[in-house]
Short mmCIF file of C-alpha atoms in Angstrom, two decimals:
data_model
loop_
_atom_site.label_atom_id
_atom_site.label_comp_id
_atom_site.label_asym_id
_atom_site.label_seq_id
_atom_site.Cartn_x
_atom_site.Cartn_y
_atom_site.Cartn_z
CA UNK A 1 -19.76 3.46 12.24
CA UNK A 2 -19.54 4.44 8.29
CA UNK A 3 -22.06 6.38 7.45
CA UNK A 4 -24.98 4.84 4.44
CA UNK A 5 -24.34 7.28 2.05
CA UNK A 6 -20.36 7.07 1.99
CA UNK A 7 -20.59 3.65 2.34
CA UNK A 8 -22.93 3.12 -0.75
CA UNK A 9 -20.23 5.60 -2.74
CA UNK A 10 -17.33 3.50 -1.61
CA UNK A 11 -19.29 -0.08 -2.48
CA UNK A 12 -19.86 1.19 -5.89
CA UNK A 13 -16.58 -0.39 -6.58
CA UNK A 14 -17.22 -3.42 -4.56
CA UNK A 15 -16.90 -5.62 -7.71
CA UNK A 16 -13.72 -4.65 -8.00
CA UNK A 17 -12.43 -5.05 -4.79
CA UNK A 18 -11.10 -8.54 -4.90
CA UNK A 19 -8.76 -9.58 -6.93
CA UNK A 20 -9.78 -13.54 -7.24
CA UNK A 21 -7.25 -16.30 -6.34
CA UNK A 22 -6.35 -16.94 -9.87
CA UNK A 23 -4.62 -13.88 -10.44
CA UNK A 24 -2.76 -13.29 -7.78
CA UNK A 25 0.65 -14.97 -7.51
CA UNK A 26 1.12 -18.07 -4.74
CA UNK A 27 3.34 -20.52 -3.05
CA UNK A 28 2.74 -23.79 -2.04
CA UNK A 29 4.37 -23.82 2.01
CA UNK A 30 6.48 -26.73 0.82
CA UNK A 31 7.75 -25.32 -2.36
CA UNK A 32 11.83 -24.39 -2.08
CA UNK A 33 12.77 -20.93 -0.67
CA UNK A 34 14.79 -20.80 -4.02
CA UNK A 35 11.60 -21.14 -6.26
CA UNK A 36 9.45 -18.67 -3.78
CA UNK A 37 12.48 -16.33 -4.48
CA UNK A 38 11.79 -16.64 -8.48
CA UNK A 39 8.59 -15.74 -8.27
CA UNK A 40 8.93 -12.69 -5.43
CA UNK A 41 11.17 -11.33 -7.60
CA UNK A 42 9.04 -11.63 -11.12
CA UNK A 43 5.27 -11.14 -9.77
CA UNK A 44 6.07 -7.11 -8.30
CA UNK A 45 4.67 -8.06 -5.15
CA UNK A 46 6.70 -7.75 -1.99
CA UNK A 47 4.60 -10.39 -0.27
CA UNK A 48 2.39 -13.00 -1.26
CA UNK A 49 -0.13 -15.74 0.06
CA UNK A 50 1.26 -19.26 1.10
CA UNK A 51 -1.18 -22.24 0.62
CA UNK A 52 -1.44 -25.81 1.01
CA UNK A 53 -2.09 -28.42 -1.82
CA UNK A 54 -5.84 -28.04 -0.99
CA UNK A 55 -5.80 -23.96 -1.60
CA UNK A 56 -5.96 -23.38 2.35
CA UNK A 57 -4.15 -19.93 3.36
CA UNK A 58 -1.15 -21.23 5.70
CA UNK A 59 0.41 -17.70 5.50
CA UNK A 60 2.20 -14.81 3.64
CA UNK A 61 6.09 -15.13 2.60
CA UNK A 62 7.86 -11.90 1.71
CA UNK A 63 10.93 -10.86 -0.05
CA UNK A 64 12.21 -10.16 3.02
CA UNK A 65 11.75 -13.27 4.75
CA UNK A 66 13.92 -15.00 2.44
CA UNK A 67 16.72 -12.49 2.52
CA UNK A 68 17.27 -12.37 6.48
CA UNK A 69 17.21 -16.37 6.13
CA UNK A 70 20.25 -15.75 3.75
CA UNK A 71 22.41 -13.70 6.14
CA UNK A 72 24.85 -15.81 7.18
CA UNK A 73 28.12 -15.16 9.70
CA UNK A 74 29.63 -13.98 6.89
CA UNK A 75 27.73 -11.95 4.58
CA UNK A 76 24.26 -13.36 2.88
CA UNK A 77 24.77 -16.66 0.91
CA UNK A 78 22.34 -18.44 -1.33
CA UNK A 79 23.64 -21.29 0.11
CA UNK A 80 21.89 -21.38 3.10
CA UNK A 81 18.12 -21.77 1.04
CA UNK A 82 19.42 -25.21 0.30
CA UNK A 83 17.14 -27.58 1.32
CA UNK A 84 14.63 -25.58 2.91
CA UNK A 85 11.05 -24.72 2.05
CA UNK A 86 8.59 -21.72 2.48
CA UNK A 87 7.58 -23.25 5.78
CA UNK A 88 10.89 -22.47 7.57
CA UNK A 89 10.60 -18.75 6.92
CA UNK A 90 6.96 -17.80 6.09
CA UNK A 91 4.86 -15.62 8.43
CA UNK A 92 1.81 -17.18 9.90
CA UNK A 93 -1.32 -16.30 11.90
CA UNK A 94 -1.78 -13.30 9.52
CA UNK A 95 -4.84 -11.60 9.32
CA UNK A 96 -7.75 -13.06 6.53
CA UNK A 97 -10.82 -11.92 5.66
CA UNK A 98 -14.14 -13.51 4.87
CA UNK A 99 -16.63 -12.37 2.25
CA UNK A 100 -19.01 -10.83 5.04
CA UNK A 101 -15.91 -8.85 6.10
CA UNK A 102 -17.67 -5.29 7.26
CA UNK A 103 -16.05 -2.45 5.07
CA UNK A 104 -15.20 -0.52 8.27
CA UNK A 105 -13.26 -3.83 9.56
CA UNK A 106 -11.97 -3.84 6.21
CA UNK A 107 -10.43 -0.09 6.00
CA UNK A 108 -8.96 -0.69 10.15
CA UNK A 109 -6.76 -3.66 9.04
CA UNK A 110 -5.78 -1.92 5.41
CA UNK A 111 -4.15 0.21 8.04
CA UNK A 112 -1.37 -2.13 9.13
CA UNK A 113 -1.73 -4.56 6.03
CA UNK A 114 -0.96 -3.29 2.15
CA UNK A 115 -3.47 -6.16 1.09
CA UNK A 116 -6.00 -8.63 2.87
CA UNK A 117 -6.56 -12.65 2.35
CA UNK A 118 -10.20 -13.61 1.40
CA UNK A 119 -10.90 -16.80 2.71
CA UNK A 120 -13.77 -19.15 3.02
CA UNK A 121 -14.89 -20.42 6.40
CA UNK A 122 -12.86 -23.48 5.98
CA UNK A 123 -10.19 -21.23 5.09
CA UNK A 124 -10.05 -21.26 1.44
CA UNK A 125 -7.91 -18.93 -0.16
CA UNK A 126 -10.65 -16.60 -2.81
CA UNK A 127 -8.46 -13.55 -3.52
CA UNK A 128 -7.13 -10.39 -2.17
CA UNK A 129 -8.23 -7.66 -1.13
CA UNK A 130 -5.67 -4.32 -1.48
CA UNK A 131 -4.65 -1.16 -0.57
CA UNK A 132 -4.35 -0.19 -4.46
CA UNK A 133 -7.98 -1.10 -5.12
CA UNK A 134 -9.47 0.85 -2.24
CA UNK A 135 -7.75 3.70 -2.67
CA UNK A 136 -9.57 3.63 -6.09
CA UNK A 137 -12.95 3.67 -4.30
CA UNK A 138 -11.41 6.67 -2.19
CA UNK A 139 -10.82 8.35 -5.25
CA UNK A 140 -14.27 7.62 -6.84
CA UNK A 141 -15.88 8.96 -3.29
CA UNK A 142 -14.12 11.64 -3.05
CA UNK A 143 -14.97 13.17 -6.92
CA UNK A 144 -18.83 11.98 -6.11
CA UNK A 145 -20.23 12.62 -2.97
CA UNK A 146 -20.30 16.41 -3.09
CA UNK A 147 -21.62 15.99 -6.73
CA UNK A 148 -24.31 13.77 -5.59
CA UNK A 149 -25.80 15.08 -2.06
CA UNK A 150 -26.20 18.45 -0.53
CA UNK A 151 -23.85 18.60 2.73
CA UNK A 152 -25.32 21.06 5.84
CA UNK A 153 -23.18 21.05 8.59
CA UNK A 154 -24.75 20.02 11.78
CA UNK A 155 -22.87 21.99 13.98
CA UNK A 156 -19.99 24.97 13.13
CA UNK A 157 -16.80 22.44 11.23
CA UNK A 158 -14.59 24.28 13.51
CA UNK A 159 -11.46 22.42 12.28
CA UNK A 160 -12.31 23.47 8.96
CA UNK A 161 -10.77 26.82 8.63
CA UNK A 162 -7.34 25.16 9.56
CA UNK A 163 -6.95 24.55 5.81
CA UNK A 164 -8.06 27.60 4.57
CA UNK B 1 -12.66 18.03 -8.50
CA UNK B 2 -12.67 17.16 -5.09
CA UNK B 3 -15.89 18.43 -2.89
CA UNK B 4 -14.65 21.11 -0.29
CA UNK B 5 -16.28 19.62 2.48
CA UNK B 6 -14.46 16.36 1.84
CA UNK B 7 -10.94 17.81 1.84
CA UNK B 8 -11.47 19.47 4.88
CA UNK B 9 -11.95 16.49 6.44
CA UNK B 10 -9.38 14.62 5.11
CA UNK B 11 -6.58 17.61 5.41
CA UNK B 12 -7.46 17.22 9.32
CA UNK B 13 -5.06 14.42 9.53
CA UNK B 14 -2.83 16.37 7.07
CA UNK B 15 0.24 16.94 9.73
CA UNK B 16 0.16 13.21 9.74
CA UNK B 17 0.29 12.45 5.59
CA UNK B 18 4.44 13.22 5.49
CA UNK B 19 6.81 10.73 7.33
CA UNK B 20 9.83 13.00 7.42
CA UNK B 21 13.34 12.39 5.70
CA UNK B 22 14.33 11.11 9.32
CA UNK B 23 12.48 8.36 9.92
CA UNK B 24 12.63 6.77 6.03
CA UNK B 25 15.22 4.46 5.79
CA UNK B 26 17.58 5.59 2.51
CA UNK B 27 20.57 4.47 0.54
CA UNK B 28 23.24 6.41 -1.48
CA UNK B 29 23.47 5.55 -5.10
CA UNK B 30 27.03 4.53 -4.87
CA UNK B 31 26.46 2.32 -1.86
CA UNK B 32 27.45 -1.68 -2.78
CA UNK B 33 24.41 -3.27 -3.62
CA UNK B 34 25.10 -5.91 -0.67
CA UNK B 35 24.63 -2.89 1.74
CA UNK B 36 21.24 -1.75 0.03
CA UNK B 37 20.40 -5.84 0.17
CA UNK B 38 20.73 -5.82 4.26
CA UNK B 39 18.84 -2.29 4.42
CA UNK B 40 15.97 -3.56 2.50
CA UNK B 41 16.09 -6.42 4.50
CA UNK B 42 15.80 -4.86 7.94
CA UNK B 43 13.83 -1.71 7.57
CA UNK B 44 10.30 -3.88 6.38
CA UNK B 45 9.83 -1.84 3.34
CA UNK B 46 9.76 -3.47 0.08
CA UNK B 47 11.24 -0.07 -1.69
CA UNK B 48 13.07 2.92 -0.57
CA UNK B 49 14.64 6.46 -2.03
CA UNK B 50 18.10 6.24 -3.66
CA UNK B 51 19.84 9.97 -2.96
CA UNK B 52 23.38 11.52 -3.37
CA UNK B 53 25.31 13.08 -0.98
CA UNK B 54 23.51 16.35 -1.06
CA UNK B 55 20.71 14.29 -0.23
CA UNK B 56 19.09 14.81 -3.78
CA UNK B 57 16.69 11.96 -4.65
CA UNK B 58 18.02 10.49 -7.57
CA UNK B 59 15.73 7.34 -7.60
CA UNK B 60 14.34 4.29 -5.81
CA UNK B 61 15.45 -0.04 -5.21
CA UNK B 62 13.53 -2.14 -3.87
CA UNK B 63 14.26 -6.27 -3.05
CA UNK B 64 13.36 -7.32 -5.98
CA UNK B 65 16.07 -4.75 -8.36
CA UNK B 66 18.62 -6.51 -6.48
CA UNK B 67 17.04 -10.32 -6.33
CA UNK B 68 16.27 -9.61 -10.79
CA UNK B 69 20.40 -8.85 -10.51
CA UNK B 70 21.38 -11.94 -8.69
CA UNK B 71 19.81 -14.05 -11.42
CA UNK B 72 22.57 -16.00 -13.19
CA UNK B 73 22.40 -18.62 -15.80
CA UNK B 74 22.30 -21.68 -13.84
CA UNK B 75 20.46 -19.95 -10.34
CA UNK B 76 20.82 -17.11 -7.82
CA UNK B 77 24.04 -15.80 -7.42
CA UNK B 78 25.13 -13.46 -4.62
CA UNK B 79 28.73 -13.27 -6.28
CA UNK B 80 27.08 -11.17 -9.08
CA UNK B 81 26.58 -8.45 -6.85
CA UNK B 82 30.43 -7.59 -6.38
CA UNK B 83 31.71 -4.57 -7.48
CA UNK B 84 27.69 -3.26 -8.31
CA UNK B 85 26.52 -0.51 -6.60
CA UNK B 86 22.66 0.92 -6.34
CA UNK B 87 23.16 2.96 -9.23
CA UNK B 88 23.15 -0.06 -11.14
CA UNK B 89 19.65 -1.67 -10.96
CA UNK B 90 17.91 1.65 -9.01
CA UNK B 91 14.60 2.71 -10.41
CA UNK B 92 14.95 6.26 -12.48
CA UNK B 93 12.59 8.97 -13.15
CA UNK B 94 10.00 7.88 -10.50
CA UNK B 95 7.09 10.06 -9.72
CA UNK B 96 7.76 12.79 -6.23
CA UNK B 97 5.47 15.37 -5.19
CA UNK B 98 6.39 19.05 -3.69
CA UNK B 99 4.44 20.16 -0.85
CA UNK B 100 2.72 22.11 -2.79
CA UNK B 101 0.72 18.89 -4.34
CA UNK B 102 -2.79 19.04 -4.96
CA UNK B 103 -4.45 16.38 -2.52
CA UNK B 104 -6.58 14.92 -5.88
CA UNK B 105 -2.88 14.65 -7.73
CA UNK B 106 -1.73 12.90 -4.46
CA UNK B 107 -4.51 10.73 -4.39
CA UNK B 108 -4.53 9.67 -7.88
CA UNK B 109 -0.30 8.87 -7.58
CA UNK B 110 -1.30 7.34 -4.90
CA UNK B 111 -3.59 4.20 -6.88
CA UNK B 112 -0.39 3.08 -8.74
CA UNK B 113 2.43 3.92 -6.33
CA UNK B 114 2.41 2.31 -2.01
CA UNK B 115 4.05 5.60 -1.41
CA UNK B 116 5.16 9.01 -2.91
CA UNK B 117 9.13 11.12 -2.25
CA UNK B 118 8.05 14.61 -1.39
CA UNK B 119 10.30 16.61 -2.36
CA UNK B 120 11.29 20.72 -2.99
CA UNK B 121 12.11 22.68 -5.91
CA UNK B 122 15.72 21.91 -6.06
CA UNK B 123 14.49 17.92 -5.56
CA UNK B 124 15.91 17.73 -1.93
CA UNK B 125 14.21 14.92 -0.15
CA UNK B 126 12.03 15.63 2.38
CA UNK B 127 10.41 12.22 3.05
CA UNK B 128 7.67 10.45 1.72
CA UNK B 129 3.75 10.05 1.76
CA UNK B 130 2.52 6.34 2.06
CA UNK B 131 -1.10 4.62 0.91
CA UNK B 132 -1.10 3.62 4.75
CA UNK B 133 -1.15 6.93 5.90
CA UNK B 134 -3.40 8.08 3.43
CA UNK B 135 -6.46 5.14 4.32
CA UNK B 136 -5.62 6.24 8.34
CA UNK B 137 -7.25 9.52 6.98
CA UNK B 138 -10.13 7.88 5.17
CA UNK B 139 -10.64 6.20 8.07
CA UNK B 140 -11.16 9.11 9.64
CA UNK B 141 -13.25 10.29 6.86
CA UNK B 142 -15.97 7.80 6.26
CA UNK B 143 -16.56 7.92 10.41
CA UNK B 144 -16.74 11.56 10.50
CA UNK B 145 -18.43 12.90 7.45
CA UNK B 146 -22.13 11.69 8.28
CA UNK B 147 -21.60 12.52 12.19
CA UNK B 148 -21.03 16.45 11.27
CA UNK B 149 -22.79 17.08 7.74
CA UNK B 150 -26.78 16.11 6.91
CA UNK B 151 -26.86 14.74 3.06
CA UNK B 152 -29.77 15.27 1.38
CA UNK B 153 -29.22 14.14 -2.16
CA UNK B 154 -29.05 16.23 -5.65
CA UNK B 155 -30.93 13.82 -7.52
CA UNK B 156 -32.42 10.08 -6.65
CA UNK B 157 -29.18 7.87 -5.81
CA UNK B 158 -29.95 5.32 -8.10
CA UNK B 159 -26.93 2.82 -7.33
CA UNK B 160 -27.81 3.43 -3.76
CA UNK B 161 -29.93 0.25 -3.84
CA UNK B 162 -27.06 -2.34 -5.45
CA UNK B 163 -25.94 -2.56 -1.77
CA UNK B 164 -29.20 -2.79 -0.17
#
């Protein structure tokens, strides 16, 4: 469990958390590998959300993705995109987030996951949620919290003369 | 500044902050850009260090340096790439840190960049701290701090009750 006071540091910057839906770059799953390639290689995002034409989240396509697709016998040819769509080589069953996402939930899959979907309980797609933007509430916390509260150890911090 | 207490506890995991030279996947500057395509491709990192053959870091290229090069007039072109080599489209004058890095420098390079070369004096590579890394430590953090330190507040938290 987090404790109340770090957690009420780190929500400070809850505002900022998510970055909504209309500013973060998307493909549509049946959009051509050779347009999701365009804008992967404009937006500076190695991955980004798939949807459908209702804004669900159907999955993440990366950079990546599209470039083992390409590797032919031969060498990688462009070729090979032709005809297919960000379906054939999108990831799916990634993991989403809701709005009631607990922070602690929230910091385990940041973990494994440089950003997080938000999504609505019908799936939705609201926004992301990223490494980037926490790491500014780690940054906040860490400048704060000794500013703002009197810390007594509760037993000897025996680890903590390994940095001294 | 960042609050002694708080450092400790994040230096705990400190061993853990550097992925050594060994396990980063790398490129030489003079490699053919087709070669730095299929590394990119494999290793599941969207960027990684560009050194010479004294193993000097010289710079970084990510997917999308190369995809930006394969542009052509009328589409993507893989034939563009022949003859290039990393040097070509590589990142230059990117941000590293020495070991010798403040952890609130770190942190703050940290916001703007998914992961940092460490290198030493003479700019040798020595590997690199990652954002991913970093959170597993705030993890580690936020769950600790309140378990081994009572915080009485300086002064009434006033932003405390946003979140309640």
């Amino acid at each position: 469990m987090i404790g109340k006071h770090i957690e009420a540091l780190l929500m400070e910057n809850q505002e900022n958390f998510l970055i909504p839906a209309d500013n973060v770059a998307t493909v549509l799953y049946n959009h051509p590998l050779e347009h999701a390639l365009l804008v992967l290689s404009k937006v500076g995002y190695a991955k980004i959300p798939v949807l459908d034409s209702e804004d669900h989240l159907v999955g993440l396509i990366s950079l990546a993705n599209i470039i083992d697709k390409m590797m032919g016998l031969t060498g990688f040819d462009i070729g090979i995109l032709e005809g297919l769509t960000v379906a054939d080589v999108m990831e799916v069953n990634v993991p989403s987030i809701t709005y009631k996402e607990e922070l602690e939930d929230m910091l385990h899959l940041l973990v494994n996951n440089s950003f997080l979907p938000v999504v609505d309980e019908e799936k939705v797609f609201h926004g992301i949620v990223t490494r980037k933007e926490i790491l500014k509430s780690v940054n906040h916390l860490v400048h704060e919290l000794e500013k703002r509260y009197e810390m007594t150890p509760k037993e000897k911090p025996i680890k903590e003369k390994l940095i001294s």
